[in-house]
Every structure is written in structure tokens, then in C-alpha cells.
PDB file of C-alpha atoms in Angstrom:
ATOM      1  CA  UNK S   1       0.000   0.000   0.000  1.00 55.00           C
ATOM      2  CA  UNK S   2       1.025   3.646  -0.703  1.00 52.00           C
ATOM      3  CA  UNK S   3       1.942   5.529   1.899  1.00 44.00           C
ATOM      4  CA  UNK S   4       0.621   9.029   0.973  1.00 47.00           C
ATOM      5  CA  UNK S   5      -2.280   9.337   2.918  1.00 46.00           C
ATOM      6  CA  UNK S   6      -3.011  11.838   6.080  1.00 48.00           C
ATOM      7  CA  UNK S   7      -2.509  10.628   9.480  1.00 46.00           C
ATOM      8  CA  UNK S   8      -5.671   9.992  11.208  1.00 46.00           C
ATOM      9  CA  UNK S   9      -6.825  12.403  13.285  1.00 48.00           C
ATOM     10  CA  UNK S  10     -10.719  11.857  14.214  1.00 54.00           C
ATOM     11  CA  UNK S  11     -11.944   8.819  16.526  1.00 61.00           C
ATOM     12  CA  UNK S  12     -14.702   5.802  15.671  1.00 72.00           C
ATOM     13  CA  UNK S  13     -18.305   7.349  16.232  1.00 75.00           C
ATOM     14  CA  UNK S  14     -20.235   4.401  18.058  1.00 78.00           C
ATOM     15  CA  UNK S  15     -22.971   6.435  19.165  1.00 83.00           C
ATOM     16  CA  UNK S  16     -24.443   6.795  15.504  1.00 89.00           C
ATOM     17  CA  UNK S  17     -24.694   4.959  12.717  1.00 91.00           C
ATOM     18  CA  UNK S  18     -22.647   4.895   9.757  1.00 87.00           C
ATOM     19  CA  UNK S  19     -23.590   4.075   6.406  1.00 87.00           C
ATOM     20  CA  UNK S  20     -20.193   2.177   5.953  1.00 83.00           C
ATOM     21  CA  UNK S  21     -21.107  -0.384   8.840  1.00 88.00           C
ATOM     22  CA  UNK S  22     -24.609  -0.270   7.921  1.00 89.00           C
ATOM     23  CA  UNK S  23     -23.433  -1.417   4.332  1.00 86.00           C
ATOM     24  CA  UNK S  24     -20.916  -4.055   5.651  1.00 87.00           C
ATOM     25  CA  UNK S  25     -23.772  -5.833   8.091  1.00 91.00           C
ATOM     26  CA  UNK S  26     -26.174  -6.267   5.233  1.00 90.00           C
ATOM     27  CA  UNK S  27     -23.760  -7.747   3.113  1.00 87.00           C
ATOM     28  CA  UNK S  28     -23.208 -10.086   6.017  1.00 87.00           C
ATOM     29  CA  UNK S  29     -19.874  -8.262   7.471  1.00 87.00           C
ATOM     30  CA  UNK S  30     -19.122  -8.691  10.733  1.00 86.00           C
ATOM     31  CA  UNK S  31     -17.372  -4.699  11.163  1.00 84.00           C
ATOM     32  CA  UNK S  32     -20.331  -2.800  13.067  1.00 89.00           C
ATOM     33  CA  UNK S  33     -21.851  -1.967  16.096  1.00 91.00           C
ATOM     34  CA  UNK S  34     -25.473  -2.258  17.874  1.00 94.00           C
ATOM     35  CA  UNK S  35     -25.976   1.310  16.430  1.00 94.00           C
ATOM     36  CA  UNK S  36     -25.689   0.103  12.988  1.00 93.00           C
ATOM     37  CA  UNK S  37     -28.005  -3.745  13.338  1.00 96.00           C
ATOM     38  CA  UNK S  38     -30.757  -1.143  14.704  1.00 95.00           C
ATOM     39  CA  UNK S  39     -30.649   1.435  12.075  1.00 94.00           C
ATOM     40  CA  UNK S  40     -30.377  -1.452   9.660  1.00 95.00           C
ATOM     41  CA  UNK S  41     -33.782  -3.045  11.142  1.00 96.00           C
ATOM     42  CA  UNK S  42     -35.093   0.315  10.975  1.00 95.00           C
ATOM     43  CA  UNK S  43     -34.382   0.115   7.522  1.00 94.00           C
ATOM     44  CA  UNK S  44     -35.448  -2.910   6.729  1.00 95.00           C
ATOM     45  CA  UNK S  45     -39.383  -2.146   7.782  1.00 95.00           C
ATOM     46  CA  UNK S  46     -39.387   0.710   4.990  1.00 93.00           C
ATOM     47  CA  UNK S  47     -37.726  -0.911   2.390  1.00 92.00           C
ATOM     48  CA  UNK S  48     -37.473  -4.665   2.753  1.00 93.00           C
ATOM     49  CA  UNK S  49     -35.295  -5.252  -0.283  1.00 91.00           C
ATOM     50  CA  UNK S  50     -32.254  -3.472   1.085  1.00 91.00           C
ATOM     51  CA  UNK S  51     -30.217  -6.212   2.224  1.00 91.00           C
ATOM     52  CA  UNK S  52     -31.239  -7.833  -1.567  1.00 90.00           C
ATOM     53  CA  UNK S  53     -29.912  -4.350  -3.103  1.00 90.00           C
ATOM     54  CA  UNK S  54     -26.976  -4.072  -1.078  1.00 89.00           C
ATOM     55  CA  UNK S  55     -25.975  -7.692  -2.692  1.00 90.00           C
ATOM     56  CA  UNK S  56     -27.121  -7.209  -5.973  1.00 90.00           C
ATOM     57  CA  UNK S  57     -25.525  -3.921  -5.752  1.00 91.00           C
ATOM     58  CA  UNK S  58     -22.153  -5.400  -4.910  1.00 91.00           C
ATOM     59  CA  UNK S  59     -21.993  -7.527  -7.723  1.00 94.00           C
ATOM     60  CA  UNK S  60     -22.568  -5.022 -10.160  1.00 96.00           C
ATOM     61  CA  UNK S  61     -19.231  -3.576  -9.241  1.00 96.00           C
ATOM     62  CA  UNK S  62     -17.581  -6.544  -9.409  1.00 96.00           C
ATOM     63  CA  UNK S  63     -18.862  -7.071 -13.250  1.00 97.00           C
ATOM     64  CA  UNK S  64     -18.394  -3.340 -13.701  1.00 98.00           C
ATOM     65  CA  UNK S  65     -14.378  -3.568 -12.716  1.00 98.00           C
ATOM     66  CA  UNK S  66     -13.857  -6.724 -14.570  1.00 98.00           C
ATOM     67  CA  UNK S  67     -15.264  -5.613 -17.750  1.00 98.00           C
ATOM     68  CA  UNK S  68     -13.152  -2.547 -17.111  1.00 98.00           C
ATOM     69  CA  UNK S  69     -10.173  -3.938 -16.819  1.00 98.00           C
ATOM     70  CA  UNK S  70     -10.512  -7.066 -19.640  1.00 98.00           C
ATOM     71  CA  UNK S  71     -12.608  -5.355 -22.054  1.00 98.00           C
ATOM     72  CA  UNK S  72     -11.346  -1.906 -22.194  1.00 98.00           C
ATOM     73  CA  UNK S  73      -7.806  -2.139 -20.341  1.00 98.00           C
ATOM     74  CA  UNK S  74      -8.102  -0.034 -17.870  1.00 98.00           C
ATOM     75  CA  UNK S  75      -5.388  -0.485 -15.319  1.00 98.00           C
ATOM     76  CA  UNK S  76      -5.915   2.596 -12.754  1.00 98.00           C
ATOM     77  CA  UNK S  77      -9.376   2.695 -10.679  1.00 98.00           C
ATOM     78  CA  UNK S  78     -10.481   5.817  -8.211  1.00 98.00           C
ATOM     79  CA  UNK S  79     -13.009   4.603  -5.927  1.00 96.00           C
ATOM     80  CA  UNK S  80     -15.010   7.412  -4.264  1.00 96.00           C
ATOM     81  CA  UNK S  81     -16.750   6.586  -0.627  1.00 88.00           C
ATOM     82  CA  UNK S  82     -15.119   3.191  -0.865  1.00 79.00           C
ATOM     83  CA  UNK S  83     -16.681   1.076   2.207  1.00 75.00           C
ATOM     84  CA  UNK S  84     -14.794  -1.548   4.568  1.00 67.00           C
ATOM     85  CA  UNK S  85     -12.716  -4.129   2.374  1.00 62.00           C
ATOM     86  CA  UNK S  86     -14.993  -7.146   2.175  1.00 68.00           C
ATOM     87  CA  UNK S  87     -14.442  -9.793  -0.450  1.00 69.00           C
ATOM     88  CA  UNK S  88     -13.385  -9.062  -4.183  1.00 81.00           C
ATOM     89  CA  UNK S  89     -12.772  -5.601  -4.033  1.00 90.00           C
ATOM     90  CA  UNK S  90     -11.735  -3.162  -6.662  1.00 94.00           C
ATOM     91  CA  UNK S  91      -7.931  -3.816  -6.321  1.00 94.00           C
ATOM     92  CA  UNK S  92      -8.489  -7.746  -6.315  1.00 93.00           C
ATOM     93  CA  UNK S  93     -10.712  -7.674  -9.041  1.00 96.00           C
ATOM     94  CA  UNK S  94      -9.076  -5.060 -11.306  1.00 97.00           C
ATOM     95  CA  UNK S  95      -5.632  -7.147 -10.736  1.00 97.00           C
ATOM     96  CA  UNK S  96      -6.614 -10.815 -10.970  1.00 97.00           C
ATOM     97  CA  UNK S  97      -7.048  -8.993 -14.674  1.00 97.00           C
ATOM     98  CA  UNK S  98      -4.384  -6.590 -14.737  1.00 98.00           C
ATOM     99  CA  UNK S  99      -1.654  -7.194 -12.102  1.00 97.00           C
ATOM    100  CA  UNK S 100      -0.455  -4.128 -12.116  1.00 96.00           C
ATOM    101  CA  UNK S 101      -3.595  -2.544 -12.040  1.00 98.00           C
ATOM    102  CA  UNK S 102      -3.702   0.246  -9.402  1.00 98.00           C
ATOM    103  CA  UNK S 103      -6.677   1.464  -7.457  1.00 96.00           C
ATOM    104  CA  UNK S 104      -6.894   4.340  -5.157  1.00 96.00           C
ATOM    105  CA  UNK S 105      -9.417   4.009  -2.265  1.00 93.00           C
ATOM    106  CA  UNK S 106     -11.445   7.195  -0.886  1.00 93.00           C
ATOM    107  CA  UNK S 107     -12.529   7.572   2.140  1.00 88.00           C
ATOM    108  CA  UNK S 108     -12.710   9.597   5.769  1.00 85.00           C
ATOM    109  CA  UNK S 109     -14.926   7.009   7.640  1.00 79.00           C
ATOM    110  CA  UNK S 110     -12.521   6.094  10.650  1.00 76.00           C
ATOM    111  CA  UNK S 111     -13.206   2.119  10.933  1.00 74.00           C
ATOM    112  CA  UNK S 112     -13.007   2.171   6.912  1.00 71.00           C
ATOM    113  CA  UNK S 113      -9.898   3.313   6.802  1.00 74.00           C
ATOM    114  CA  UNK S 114      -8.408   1.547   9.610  1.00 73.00           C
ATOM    115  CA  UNK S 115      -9.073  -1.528   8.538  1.00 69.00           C
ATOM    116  CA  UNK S 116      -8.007  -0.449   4.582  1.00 69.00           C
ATOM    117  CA  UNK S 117      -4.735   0.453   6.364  1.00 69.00           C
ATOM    118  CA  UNK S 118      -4.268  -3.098   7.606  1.00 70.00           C
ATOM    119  CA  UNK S 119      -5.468  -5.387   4.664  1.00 69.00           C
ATOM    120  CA  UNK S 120      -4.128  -3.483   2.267  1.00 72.00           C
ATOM    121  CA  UNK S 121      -0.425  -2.718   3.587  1.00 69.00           C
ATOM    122  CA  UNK S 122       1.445  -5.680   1.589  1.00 77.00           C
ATOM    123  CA  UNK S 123       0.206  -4.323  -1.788  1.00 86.00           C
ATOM    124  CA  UNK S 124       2.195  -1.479  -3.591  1.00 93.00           C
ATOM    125  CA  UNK S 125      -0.318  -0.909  -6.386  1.00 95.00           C
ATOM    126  CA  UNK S 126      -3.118   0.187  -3.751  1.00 93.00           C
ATOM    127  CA  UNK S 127      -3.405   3.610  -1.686  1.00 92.00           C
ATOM    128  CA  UNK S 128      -6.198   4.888   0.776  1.00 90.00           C
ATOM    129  CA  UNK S 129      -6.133   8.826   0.662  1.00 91.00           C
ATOM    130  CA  UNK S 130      -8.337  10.110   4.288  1.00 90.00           C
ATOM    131  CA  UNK S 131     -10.725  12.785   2.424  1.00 92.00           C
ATOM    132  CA  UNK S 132     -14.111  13.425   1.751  1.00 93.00           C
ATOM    133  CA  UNK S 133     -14.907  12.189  -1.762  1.00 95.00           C
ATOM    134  CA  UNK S 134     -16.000  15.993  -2.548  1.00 96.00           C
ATOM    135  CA  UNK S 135     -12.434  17.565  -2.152  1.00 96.00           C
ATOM    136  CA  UNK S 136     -11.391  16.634  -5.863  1.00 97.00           C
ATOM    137  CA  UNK S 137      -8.811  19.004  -6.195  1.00 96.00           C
ATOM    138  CA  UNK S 138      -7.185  17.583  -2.925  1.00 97.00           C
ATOM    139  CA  UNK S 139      -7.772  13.512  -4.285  1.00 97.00           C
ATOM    140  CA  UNK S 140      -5.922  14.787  -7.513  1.00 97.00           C
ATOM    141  CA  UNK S 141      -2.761  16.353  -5.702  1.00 97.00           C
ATOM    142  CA  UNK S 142      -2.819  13.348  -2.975  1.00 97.00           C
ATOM    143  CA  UNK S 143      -2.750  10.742  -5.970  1.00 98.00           C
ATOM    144  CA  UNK S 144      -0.097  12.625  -8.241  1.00 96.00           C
ATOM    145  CA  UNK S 145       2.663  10.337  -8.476  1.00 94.00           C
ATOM    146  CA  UNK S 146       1.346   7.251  -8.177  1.00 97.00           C
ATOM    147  CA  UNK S 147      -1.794   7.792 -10.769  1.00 98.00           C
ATOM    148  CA  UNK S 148      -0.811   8.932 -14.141  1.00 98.00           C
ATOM    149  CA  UNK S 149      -3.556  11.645 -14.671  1.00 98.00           C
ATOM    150  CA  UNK S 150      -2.522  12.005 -18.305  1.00 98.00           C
ATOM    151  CA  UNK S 151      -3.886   8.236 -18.955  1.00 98.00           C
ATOM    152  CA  UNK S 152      -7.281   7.223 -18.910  1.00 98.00           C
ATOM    153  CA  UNK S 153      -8.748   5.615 -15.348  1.00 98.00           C
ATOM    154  CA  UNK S 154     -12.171   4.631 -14.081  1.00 98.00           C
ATOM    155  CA  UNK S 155     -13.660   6.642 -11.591  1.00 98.00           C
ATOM    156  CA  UNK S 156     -16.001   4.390  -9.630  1.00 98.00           C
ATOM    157  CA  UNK S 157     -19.167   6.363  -7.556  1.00 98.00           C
ATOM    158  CA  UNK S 158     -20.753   3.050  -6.365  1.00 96.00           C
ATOM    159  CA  UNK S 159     -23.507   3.238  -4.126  1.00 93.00           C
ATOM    160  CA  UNK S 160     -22.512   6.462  -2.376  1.00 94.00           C
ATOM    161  CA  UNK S 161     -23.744   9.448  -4.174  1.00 96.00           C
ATOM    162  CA  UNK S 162     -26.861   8.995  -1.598  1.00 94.00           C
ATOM    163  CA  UNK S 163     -24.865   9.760   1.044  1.00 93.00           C
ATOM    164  CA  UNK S 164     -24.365  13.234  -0.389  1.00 95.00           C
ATOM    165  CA  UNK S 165     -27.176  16.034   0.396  1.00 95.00           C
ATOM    166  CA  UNK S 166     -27.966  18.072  -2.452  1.00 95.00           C
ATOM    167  CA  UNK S 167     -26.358  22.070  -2.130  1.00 96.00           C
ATOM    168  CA  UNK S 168     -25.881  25.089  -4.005  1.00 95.00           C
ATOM    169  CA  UNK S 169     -21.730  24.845  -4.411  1.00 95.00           C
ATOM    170  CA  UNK S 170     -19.709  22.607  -5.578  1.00 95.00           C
ATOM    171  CA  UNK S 171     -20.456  20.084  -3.044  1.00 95.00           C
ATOM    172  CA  UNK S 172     -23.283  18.792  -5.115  1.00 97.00           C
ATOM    173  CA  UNK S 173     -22.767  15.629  -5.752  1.00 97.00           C
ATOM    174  CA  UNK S 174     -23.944  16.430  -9.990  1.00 96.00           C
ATOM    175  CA  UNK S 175     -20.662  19.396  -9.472  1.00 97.00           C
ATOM    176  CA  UNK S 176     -18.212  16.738  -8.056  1.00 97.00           C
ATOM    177  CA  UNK S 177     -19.184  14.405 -10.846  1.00 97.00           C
ATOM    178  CA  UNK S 178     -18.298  17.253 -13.207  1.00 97.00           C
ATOM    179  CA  UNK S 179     -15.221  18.112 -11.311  1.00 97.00           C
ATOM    180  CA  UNK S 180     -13.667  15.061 -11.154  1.00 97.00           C
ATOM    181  CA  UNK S 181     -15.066  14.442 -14.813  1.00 97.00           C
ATOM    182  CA  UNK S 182     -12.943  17.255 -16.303  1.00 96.00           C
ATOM    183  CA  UNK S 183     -10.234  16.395 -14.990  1.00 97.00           C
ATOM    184  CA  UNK S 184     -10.017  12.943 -16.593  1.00 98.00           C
ATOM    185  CA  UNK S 185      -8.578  12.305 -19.939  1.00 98.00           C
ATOM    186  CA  UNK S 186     -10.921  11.160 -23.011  1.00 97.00           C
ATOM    187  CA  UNK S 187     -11.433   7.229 -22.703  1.00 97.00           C
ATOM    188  CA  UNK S 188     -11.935   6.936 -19.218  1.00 98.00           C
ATOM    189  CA  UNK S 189     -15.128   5.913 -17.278  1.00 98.00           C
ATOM    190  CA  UNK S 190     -16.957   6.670 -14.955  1.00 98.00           C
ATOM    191  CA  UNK S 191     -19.516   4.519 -12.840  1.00 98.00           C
ATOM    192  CA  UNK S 192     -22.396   5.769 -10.969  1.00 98.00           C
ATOM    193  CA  UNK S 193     -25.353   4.117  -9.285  1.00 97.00           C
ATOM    194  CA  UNK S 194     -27.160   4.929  -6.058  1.00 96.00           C
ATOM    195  CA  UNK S 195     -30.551   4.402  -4.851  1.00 95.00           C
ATOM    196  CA  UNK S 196     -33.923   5.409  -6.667  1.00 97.00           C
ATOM    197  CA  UNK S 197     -37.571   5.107  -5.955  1.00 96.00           C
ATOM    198  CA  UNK S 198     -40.589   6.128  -7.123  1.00 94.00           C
ATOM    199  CA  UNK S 199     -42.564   5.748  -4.074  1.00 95.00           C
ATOM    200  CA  UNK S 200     -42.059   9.026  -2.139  1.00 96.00           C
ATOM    201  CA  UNK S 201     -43.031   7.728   1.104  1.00 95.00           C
ATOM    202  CA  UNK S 202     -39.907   4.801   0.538  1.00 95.00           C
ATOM    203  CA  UNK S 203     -38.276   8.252  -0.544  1.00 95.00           C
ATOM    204  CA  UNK S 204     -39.088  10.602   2.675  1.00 95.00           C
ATOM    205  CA  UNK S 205     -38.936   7.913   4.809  1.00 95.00           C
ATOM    206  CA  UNK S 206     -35.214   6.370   4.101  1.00 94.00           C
ATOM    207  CA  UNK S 207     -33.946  10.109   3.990  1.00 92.00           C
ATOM    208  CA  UNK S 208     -34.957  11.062   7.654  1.00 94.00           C
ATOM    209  CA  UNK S 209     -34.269   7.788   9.324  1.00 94.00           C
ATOM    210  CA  UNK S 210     -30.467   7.904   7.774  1.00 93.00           C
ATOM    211  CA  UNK S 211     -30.040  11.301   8.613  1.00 92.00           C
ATOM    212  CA  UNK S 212     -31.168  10.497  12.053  1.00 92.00           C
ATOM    213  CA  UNK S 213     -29.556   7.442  12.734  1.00 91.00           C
ATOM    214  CA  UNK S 214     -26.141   8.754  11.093  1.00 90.00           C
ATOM    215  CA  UNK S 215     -26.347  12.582  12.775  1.00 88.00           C
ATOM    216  CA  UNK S 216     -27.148  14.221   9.681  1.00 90.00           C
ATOM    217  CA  UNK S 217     -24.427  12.095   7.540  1.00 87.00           C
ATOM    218  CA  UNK S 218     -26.298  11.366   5.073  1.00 92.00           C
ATOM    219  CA  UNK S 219     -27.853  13.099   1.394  1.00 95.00           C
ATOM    220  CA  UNK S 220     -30.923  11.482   0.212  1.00 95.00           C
ATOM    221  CA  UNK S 221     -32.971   9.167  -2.064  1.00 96.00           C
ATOM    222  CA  UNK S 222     -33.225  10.141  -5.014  1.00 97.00           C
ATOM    223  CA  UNK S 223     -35.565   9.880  -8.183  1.00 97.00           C
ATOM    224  CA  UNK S 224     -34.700   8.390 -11.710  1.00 97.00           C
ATOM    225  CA  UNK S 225     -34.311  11.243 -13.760  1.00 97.00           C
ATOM    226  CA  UNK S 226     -31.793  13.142 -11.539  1.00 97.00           C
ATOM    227  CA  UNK S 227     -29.182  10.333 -11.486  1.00 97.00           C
ATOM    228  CA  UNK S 228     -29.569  10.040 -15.278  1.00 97.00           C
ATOM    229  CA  UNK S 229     -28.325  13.899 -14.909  1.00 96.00           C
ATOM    230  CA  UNK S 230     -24.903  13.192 -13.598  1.00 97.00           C
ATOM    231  CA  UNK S 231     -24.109  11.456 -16.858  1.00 97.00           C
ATOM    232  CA  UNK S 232     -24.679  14.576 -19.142  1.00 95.00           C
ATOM    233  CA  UNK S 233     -21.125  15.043 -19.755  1.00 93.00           C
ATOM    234  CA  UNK S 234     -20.896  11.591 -20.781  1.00 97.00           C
ATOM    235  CA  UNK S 235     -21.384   9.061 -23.381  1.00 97.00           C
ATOM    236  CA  UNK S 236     -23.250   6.070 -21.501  1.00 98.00           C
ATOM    237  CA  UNK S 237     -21.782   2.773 -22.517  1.00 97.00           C
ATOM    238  CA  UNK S 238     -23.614   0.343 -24.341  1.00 96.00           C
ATOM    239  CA  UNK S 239     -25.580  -2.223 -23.884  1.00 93.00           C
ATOM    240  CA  UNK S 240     -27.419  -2.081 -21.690  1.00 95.00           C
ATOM    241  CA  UNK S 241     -27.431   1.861 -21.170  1.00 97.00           C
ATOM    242  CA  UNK S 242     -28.442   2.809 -17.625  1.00 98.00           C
ATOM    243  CA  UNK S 243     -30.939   1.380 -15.255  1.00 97.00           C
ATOM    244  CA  UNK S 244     -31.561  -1.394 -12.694  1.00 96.00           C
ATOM    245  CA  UNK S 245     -27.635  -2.873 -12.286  1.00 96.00           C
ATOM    246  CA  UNK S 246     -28.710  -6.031 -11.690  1.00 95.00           C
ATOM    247  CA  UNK S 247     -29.184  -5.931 -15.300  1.00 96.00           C
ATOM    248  CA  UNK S 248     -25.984  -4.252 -15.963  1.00 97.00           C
ATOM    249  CA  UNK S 249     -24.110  -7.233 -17.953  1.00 97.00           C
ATOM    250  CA  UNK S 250     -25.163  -9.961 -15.986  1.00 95.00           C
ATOM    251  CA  UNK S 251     -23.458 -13.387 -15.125  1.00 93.00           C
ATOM    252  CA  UNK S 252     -26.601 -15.015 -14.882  1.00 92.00           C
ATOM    253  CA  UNK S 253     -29.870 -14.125 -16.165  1.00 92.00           C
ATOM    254  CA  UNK S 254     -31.735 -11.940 -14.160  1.00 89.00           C
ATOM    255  CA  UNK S 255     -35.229 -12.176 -11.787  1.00 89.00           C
ATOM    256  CA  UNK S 256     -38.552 -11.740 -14.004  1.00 90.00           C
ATOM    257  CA  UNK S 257     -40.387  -8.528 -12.519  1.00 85.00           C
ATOM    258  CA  UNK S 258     -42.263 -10.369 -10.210  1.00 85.00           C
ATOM    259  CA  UNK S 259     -39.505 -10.886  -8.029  1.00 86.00           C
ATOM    260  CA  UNK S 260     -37.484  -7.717  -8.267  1.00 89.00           C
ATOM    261  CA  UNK S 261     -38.072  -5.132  -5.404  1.00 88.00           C
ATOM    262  CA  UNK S 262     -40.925  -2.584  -6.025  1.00 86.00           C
ATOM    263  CA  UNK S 263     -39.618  -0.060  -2.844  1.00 93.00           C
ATOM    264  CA  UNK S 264     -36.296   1.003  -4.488  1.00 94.00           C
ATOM    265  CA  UNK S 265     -33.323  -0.080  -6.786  1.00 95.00           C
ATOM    266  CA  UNK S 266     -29.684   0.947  -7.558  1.00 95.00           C
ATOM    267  CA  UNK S 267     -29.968   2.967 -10.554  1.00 97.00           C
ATOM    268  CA  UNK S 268     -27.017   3.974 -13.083  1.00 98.00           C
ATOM    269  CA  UNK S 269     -24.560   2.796 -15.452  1.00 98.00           C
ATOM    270  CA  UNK S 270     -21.150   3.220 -16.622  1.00 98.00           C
ATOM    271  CA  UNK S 271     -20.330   6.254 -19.137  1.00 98.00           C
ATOM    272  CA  UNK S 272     -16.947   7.441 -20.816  1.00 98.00           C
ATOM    273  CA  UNK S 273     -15.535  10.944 -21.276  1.00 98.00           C
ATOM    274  CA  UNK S 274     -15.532  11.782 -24.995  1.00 96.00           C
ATOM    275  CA  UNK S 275     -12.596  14.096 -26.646  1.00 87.00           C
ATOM    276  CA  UNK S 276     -13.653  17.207 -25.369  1.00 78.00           C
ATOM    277  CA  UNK S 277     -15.051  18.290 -29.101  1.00 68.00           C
ATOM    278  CA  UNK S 278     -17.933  15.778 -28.563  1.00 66.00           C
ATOM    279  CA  UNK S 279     -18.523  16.513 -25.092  1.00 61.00           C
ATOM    280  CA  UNK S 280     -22.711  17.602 -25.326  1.00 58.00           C
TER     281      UNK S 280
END
């Protein structure tokens, strides 16, 4: 692991919830607290599918990095709001593919990036930078000189654009899409997805119990049409386009619509930066 990242300097919260353990005990994880199995429950009774999502969710980006790597050679990955390591992530993925694929994790959740610290030390082509995924300009000058910014790289937003509130700056997460957007070179990629319903009260109700049980940590649920936003800059890659991932290149044929969730999905898709001349 690269050593470039700032010391530590704020403690584990286990008096609220965090979205990271929350994400890690419905995948089955075993990194969380009492604070987190509650919220989760909580959770649960609005939208039952979540822990169904949260799976589905994860294998999208293991398909996502795979293609990534095999089909279009991609060999450097910058994965925003990255989560506790779990099984198959990006690095392991990208470099059973490419083996000297590097991947930079994001992060400032505490636990996250102590345990990042730990499993990740033997391996040279991985670094955890301690910032909040919206200081872009700061990600850039932490990863110069060990990403090549003049080569093309995936930029992964999986799942965590949700986590975001919605502002008038460039906080919003649509401005730190664009931000980090322009500062890639034409022919790289970037993934989004985060959760979408339809159903308001699914909607209203998700939003205030996270922001609740995480102390305002949280962004919100959001509908359709403004995820499909944050790919304006882009040119959406092909088939299947955006929508449910669980249909995103599948390994295995999907469920019929009578067993898909009806509360809420992960919605998005993967799109690449043109030459700037074809940029809409």
C-alpha cells in the first residue's frame, strides 16, 4: 500500500450509525456496532429489499471492474466513498485482470480506513487517501505520483452518491461528478449508481431515518431522472445503457419482474468521457 495518505486524526463514532457499517452488516460483514443492526432493522421495515440491493448492488461492481479492466484495459481505478474491504474488491478484481492494475481508495470514515490500512499494507499498487470524496482538487494532488492523470482511469461512484445532500456549491454531488469528470482524460469511465424510488413515502422515509440514525451524515434518495443527470457530460456505454444494475451485464440471467423489489433499486450505469469536441 502507498503511503501518501493523512494521518488519522478523528476517533470511531459508536454512538451513531454509519452508512459504511450499515453497508458491511447487510452484506453479512461482521465490522459494526449495535448502532448500525438497529438502524439497519429500521431500515429494513421501509424498504425490505435493502439487504437484496446491497448484494445485488455489490456484484454489479464486481462485473463493472472486470469488464473494465478485460474489455477496455483499464489499469488505474479511483473509488469514491469506498466502504470496509470485504471480499473481491476493486484492487483484487481489477488485478486478478491486470496485475499491475492500481486502485486508489477514498474515504474519511474512521473504521473504513483503519481496517483499509491493515489489509491493504502488503500491496504497492493500492493507496487509501483520508478525504471526503467531494475535495477533488485535494484527491488529484494526494494521488499525483502514483496515478498517471494524463492516462485514462475509471472513476467508480458506487452506491454512495446517496450519502451526499444536495447544495448550491460545488459540493453537489452532480458538481463533483463534473469536477472530477474534467479532470479525466478522453477514454476513461466513470460509474455511478445509487438508490432510486418512485414511491415518495420509501423516498421521505429512508432520507430522515439515515439522517437520524447517522447525525445528519447522510444526502438522500433520489428519483430516476436526476441520477440520469450526472451522466450529461458523458457518453453512456452500451448495452445495456443505464438502469436497474442487476441488469448491468449480468453473469446469470436476471429475476422476471415479479420478483425484483418494487420499494427502491440501484440505478445507473457506466459512461466514458468523450474528446472534449464531442462533449454535449
Amino acid at each position: 500500500m502507498d503511503n501518501g495518505e493523512k494521518p488519522q486524526t478523528h476517533f470511531i463514532d459508536t454512538s451513531n450509525a454509519s452508512a459504511a457499517r450499515m453497508y458491511d452488516w447487510l452484506l453479512g460483514g461482521t465490522e459494526n456496532y449495535e448502532v448500525d443492526r438497529v438502524a439497519c432493522q429500521e431500515l429494513l421495515t421501509i424498504a425490505p429489499s435493502t439487504q437484496q440491493l446491497a448484494r445485488s448492488n455489490r456484484d454489479f461492481l464486481r462485473r463493472v471492474v472486470r469488464f473494465l479492466a478485460a474489455e477496455k484495459r483499464i489499469t488505474q481505478f479511483l473509488d469514491h466513498g469506498s466502504g470496509l474491504p470485504t471480499q473481491d474488491n476493486v484492487h483484487e478484481v481489477a488485478q486478478r485482470v491486470r496485475p499491475g492494475a492500481k486502485v486508489v481508495y477514498v474515504d474519511n470514515d474512521p473504521m473504513v480506513l483503519a481496517h483499509a490500512r491493515t489489509s491493504l499494507d502488503d500491496n504497492e499498487n493500492t493507496m487509501v487517501v483520508d478525504y471526503d470524496m467531494r475535495r477533488t482538487h485535494d484527491i488529484r494532488q494526494a494521488t499525483e505520483g502514483f496515478l498517471d492523470w494524463g492516462e485514462p482511469m475509471a472513476a467508480l461512484f458506487v452506491s454512495v452518491l446517496h450519502c451526499l445532500p444536495d447544495t448550491d456549491d460545488e459540493r453537489d454531488p452532480a458538481a463533483v461528478i463534473r469536477a472530477v469528470t474534467d479532470q479525466l482524460v478522453p477514454g476513461s469511465y466513470v460509474v455511478i449508481c445509487q438508490l432510486v424510488s418512485d414511491d415518495a413515502a420509501v423516498r421521505d422515509g429512508v432520507t430522515r431515518l439515515m439522517a437520524k440514525a447517522t447525525h445528519d451524515n447522510w444526502g438522500r434518495v433520489r428519483e430516476t431522472h436526476e441520477v440520469r443527470r450526472y451522466f450529461d457530460s458523458l457518453e453512456i456505454e452500451t448495452p445495456p445503457g443505464l438502469g436497474d444494475v442487476i441488469d448491468w451485464r449480468p453473469d446469470s440471467p436476471p429475476p422476471p419482474a415479479h420478483l425484483r423489489p418494487t420499494d427502491w433499486v440501484e440505478w445507473g450505469g457506466v459512461g466514458r468521457v468523450p474528446d472534449p469536441a464531442q462533449r454535449p
